[in-house]
Structures are given as structure tokens and as C-alpha cells.
Short mmCIF file of C-alpha atoms and ligand atoms in Angstrom, two decimals:
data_model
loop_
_atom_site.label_atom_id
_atom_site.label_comp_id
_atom_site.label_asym_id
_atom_site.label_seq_id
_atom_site.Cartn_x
_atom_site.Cartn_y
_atom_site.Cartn_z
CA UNK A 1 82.00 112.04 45.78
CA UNK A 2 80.12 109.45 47.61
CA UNK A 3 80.85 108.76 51.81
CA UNK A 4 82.35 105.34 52.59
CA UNK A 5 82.58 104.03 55.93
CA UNK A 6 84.07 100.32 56.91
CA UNK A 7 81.54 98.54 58.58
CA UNK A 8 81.17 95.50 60.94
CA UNK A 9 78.84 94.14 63.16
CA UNK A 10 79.22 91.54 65.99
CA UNK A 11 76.94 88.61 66.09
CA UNK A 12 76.12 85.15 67.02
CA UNK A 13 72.88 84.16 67.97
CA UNK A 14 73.81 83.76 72.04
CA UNK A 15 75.06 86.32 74.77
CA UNK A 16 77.99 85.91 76.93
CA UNK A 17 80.29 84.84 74.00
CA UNK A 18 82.13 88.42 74.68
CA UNK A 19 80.85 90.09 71.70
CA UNK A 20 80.04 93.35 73.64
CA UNK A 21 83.73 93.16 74.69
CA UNK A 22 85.40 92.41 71.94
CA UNK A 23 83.49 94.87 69.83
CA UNK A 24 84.84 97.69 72.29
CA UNK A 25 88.76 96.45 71.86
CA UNK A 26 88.45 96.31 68.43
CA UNK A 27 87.14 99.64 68.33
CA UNK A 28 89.59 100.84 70.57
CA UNK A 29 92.57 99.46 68.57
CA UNK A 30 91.51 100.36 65.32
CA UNK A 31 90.73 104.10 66.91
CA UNK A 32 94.44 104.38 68.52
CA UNK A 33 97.09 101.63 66.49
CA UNK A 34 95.51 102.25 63.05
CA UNK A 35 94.17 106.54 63.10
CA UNK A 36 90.74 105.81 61.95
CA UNK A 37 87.70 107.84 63.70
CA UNK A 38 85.57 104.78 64.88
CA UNK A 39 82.29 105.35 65.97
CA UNK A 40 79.98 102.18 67.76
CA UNK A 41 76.44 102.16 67.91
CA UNK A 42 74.72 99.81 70.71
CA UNK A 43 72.06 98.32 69.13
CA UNK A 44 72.28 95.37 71.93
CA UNK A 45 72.08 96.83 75.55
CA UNK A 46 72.18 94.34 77.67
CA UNK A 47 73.23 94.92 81.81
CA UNK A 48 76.58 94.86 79.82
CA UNK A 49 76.66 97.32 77.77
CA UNK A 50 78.73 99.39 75.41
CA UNK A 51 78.45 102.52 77.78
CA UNK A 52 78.86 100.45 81.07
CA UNK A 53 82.44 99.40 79.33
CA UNK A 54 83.57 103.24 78.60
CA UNK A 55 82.28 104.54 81.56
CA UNK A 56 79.46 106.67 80.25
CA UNK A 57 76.83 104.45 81.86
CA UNK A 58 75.47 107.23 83.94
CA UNK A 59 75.83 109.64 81.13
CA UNK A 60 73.56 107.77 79.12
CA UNK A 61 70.20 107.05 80.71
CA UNK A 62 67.00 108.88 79.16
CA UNK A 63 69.20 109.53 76.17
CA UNK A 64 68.22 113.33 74.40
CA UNK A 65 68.18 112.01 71.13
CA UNK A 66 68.06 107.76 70.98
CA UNK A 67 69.25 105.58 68.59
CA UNK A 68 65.75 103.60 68.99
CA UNK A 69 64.15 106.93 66.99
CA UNK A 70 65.84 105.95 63.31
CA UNK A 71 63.72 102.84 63.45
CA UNK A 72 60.64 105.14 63.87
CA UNK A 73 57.94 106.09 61.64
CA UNK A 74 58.89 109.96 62.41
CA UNK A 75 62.55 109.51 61.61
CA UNK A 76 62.55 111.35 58.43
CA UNK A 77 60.40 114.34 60.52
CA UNK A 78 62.96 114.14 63.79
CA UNK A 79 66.14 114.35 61.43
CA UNK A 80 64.83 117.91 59.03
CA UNK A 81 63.12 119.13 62.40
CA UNK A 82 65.31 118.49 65.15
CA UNK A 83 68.76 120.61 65.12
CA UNK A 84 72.25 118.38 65.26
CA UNK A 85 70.12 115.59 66.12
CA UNK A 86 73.22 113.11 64.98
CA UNK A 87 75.28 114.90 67.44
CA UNK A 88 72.98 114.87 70.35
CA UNK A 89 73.07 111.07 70.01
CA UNK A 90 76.93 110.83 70.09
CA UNK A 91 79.13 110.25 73.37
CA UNK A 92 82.49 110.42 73.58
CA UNK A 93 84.57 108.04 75.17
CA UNK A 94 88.22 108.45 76.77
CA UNK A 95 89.36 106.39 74.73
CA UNK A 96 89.33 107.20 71.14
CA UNK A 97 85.97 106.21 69.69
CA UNK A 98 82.44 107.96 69.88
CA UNK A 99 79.81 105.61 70.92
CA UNK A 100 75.75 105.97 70.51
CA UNK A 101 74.27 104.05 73.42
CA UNK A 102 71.44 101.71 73.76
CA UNK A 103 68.19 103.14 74.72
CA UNK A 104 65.49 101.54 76.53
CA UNK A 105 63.00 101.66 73.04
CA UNK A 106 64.47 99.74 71.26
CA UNK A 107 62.73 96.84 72.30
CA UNK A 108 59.27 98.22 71.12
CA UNK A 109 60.60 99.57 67.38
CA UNK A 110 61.98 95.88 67.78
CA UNK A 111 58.30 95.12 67.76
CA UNK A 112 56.85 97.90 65.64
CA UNK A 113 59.30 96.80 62.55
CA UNK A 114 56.88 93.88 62.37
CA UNK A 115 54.31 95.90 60.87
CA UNK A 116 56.59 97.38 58.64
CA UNK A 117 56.31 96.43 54.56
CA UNK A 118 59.19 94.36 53.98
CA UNK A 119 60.84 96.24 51.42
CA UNK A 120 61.60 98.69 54.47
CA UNK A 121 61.38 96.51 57.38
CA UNK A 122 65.27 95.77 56.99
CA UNK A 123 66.76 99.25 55.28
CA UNK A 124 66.66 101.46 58.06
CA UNK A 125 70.14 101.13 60.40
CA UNK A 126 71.37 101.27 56.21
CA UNK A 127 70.02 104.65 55.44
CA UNK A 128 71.10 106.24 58.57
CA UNK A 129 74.77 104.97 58.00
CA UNK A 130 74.48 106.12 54.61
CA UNK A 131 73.55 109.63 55.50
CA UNK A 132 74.85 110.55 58.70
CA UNK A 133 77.24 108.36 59.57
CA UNK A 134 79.60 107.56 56.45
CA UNK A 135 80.51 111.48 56.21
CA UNK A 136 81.68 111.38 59.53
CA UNK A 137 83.61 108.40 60.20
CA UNK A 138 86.26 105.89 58.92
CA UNK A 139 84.82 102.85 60.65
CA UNK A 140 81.37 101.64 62.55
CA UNK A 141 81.04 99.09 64.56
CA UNK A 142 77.66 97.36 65.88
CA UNK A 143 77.41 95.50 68.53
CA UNK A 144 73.78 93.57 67.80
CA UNK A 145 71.88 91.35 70.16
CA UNK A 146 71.89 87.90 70.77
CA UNK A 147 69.17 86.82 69.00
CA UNK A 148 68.00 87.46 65.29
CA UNK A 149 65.42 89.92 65.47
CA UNK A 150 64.36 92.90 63.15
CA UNK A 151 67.41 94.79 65.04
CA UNK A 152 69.40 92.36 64.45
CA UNK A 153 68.58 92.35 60.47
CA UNK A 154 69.14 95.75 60.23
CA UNK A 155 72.38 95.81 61.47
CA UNK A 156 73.33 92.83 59.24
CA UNK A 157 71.93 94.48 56.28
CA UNK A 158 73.75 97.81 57.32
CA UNK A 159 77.49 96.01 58.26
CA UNK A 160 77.70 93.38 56.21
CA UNK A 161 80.48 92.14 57.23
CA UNK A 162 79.87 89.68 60.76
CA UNK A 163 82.46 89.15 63.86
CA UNK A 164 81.88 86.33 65.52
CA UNK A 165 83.19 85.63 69.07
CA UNK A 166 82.85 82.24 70.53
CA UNK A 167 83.69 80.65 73.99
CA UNK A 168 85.02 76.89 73.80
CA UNK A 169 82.23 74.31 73.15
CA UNK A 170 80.30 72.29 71.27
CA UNK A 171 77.47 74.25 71.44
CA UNK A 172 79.36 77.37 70.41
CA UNK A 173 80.35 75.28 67.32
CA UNK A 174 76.51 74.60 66.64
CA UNK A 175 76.08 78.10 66.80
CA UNK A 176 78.32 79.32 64.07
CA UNK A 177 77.13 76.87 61.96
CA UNK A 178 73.41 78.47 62.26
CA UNK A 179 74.75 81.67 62.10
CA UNK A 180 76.36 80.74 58.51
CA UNK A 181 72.83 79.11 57.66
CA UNK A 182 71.07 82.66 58.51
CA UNK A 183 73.70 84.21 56.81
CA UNK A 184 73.06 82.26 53.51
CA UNK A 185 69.07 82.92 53.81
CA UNK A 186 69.59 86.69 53.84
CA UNK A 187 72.20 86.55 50.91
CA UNK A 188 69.70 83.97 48.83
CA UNK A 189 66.84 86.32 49.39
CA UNK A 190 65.70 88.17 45.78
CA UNK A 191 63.93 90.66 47.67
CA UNK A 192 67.15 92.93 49.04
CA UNK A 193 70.59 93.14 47.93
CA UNK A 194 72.07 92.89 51.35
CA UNK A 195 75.33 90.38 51.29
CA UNK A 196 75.93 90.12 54.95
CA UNK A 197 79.38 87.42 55.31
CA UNK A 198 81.07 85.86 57.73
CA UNK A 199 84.71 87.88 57.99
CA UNK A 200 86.27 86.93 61.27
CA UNK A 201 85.78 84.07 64.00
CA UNK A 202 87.65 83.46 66.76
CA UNK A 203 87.60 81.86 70.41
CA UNK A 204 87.56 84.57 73.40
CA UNK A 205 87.92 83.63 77.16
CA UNK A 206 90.23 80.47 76.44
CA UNK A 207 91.80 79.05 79.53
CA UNK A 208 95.37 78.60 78.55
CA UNK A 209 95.66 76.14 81.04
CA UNK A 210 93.53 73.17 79.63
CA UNK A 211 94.00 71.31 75.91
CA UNK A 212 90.57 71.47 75.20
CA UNK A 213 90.54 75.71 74.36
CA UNK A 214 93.79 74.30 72.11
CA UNK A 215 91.62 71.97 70.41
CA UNK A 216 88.90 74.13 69.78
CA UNK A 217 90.74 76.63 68.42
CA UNK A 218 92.71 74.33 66.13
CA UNK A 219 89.21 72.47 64.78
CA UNK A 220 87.92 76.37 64.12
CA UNK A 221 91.65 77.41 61.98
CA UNK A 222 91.05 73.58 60.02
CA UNK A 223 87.19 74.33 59.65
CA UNK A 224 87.36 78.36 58.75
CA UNK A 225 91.05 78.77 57.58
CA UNK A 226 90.05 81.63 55.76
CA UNK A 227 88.25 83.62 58.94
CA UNK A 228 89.83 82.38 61.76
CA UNK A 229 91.54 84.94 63.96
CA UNK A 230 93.95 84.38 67.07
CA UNK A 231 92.09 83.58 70.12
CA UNK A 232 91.54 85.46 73.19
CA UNK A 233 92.50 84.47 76.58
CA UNK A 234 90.37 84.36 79.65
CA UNK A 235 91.73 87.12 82.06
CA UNK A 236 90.17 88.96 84.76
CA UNK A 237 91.71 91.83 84.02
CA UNK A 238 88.98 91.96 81.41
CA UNK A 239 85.91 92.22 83.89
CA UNK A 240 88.12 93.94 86.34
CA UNK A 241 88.29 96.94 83.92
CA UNK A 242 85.10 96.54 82.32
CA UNK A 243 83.63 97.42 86.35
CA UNK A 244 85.67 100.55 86.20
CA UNK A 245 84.94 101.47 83.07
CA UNK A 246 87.59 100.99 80.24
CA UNK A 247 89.03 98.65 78.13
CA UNK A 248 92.30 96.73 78.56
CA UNK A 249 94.22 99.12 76.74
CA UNK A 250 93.86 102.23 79.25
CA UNK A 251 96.13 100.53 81.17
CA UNK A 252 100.28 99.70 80.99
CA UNK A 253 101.73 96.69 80.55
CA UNK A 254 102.87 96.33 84.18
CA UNK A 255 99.10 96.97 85.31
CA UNK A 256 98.09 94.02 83.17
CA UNK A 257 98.64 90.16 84.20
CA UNK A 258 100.08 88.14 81.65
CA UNK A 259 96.70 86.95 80.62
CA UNK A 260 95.64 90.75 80.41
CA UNK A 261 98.42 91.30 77.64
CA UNK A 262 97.61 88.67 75.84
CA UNK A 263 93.97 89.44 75.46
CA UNK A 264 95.23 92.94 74.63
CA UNK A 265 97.49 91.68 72.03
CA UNK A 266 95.04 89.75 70.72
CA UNK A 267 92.39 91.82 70.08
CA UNK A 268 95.22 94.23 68.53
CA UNK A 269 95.90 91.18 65.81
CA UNK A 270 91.97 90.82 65.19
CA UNK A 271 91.62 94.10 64.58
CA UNK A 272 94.39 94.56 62.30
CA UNK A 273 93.00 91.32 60.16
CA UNK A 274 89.27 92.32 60.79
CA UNK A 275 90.63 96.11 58.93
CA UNK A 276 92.58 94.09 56.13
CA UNK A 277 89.16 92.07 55.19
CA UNK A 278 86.92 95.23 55.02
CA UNK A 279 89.20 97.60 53.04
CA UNK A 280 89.60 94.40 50.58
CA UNK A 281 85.93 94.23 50.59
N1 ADP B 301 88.64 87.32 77.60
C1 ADP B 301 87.82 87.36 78.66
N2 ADP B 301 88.25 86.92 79.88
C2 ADP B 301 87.44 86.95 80.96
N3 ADP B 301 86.18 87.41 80.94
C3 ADP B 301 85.68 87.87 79.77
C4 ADP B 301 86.48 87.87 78.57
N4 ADP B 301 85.71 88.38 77.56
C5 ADP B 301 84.51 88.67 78.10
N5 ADP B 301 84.49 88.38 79.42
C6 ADP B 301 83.36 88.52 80.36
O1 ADP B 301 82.33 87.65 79.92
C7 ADP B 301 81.04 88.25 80.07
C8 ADP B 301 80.32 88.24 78.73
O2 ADP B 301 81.01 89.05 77.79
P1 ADP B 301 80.24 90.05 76.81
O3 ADP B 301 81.27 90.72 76.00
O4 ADP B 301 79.30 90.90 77.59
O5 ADP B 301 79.43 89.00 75.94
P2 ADP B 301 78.15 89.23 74.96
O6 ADP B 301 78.19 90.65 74.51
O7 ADP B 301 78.35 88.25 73.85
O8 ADP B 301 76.94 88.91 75.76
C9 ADP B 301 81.30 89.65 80.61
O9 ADP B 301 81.09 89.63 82.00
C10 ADP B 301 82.77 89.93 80.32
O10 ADP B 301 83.37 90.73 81.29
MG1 MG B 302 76.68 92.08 74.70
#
């Protein structure tokens, strides 16, 4: 019997949209409301970072066995040579998912993929989900970087399936619309058979106080009917737990403001819809 693993990735070609957030809650929820084991890989690792949000950030400098390594040359050598090399990458969080962190190399395999043929520049992240990841877990979740690299590609090829957060903007808007244009040159390419779609947008940080989030949010349900999830609203509580190290759902509902439960809410609707999409997939 073959391994199958739900996969999603989020992107948009910009930071601070909250997909390092939302890719935690989502994980979180789909770990907790819906029983699946949920592992995340950081393949972005900015200042805030996957680990930073559970916690582990301490835990995970000068990694034992990094992520950056399956992007390597010596992969294939590391993985028959190197004993429970898959679980020296893995954290646990308090929280219900496992998370591999960031490392500080993957800027230079970044680079290195360059000089990699192109029939294996982009296959990578794939094989490594493939065969270590889909016999251990339900779901994976990537959280990419903000920019299209070779990274990047990888993890689209590998997910296939694309989250996309955005704040309230014009130049948000702009933004999706190049990220469906990227998304059609990878699908038209002859070369691969990687498929990567849009499956869930949605506005995050939306100040419930102003008509413009409301307007946003209605032009992105007319424009993407089929993809457009409930929005998330702005809340401190969000930062407030990110510095202390969990998500919104570590705490009660009297520890939350109201924004804070409706954030939390939110992302526990997304998730639910982002699961529907990928098991229908
Ligand atoms: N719903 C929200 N309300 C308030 N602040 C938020 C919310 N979502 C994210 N943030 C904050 O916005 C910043 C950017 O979010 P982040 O998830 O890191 O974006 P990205 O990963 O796209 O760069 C972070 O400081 C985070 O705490
Ligand atoms: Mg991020």
C-alpha cells in the first residue's frame, strides 16, 4: 500500500501577510478539533518563525540534523548513513503538532539548487515527503518564504495545494493575482507534472472597526467564490501569545479578548474548509 499524506503550503510572494501564523493555527486545529498527526516543516525562517511561535526557539539553534541537508548533494548518503536522521530533525510542540525548524543553510542550498539540472532542481522537498514523511503523518504543512525562490518551488511542487493569507489592500490584491500567474506557469510547464492550485484565500488582521476590511473581504468572496475562506481579525492577543510562545488556542476563552476568539474561531473554520479541499483532492 502506498503512504498518503494531505499536504499544503502557505504562500504569497510578500511577508507580514500572517502566513507564518496562520500556518501554525491551522496546524494546531487540524492536530486537536480534527485527530490528524500534523507535522510543519519551516522552510521560511524569518525573525518570526515557526519555532519562535511554539516556543522551541531556543531548542532549535544549530539544529543536529537540518532540514537545509535534503536539498543537499549528500542527502541520499546522510539518510542510509546517519541513524533516525528523520527523527533527529523533528520537535515536538505542546501543542499537538511536530514541527522541523528552519536552519540557518537554507539560504545557501537556496543558492546551490541553481546549479542543479532542472529535472531535479524542483523534486527534492517531493521525495523526502514521499519517503519519510507520508508514513508518518496525516497532514504537512509548509510554511515557504516570501519570495519565489528554488525553496519556494520545492515546496509548491511538494504541497500542491497553496494557502494564501492576505492583509487588506490593493497591493495585497495585486499580489494574489501574481501568485495565480506563477501558479499557472508551473502547471503549463511540460517539463514536471507538478499541479500546484490555489485552495484557500482569505483576509487575516482585519480591523473590524473600519468598512474598508468589509469591502475587501466581500470583493475577494465575489472574485474567488470558490476559495475564499472567513477572514481573520486583527487581535493582539495574536502577537501577545506568539512572544510567549503558543498559539491562540493554549488559552480559554476568558483569557482571550473578543477579537482573540474570533481569530481563534476563524482559523478553526479555515481549517476545517482547507481539510475538506485536500481530502477531495
Ligand atoms: N490576526 C492578527 N492580528 C494581529 N496581528 C497579527 C495577526 N496575524 C499576524 N499578526 C502579526 O503580524 C506579523 C506578521 O505575521 P506573520 O504570520 O509572521 O506573517 P508572514 O509569515 O506572512 O511574514 C506578526 O508580528 C504577527 O504577530
Ligand atoms: Mg513568516
Amino acid at each position: 500500500m502506498v503512504d498518503t499524506v494531505l499536504r499544503s503550503c502557505a504562500y504569497v510572494p510578500k511577508g507580514g501577510v500572517g502566513k507564518t501564523t496562520s500556518t501554525a493555527h491551522i496546524a494546531v486545529s487540524a492536530a486537536n478539533d480534527h485527530g490528524l498527526d500534523v507535522l510543519l516543516i519551516d522552510l521560511a525562517g524569518t525573525q518570526n518563525d515557526l519555532a519562535t511561535q511554539f516556543g522551541l526557539a531556543d531548542d532549535v539553534v544549530d539544529p543536529d540534523a537540518p532540514i537545509s541537508a535534503i536539498f543537499g548533494e549528500n542527502w541520499d548518503f546522510i539518510r542510509e548513513n546517519i541513524d533516525n536522521v528523520f527523527d533527529r530533525m523533528v520537535f515536538e510542540t505542546d501543542e499537538g503538532p511536530d514541527l522541523i525548524p528552519a536552519d540557518s543553510g537554507l539560504g545557501a542550498e537556496d543558492n546551490n539548487l541553481a546549479n542543479v539540472p532542472r529535472e531535479d532542481r524542483y523534486t527534492r522537498l517531493e521525495s523526502f515527503i514521499e519517503s519519510e514523511v507520508a508514513p508518518r503523518y496525516d497532514l504537512v504543512l509548509l510554511d515557504l518564504p516570501g519570495k519565489e525562490d528554488n525553496i519556494t518551488i520545492n515546496g509548491l511542487f511538494a504541497a500542491e495545494n497553496v494557502v494564501a493569507p492576505l492583509r487588506p489592500g490593493e497591493f495585497e490584491r495585486k499580489q494574489l493575482e501574481n501568485l495565480q500567474t506563477e501558479l499557472e506557469s508551473i502547471r503549463a510547464d511540460e517539463d514536471h507534472d507538478a499541479r500546484p492550485q490555489l485552495q484557500l484565500v482569505f483576509a487575516t488582521m482585519v480591523d473590524q472597526t473600519t468598512n474598508l476590511a468589509d469591502e475587501f473581504t466581500d470583493s475577494l468572496e465575489e472574485e474567488y467564490s470558490e476559495i475564499a475562506g472567513t477572514s481573520v481579525s486583527e487581535s493582539a492577543n495574536i502577537g501577545n501569545e506568539q512572544a510567549s510562545g503558543q498559539t491562540l488556542f493554549a488559552l480559554d476563552d476568558d483569557e482571550l479578548y473578543n477579537t482573540g476568539q474570533r481569530a481563534r474561531d476563524a482559523y478553526r473554520q479555515l481549517t476545517t474548509d482547507l481539510l475538506e479541499r485536500l481530502e477531495a483532492r
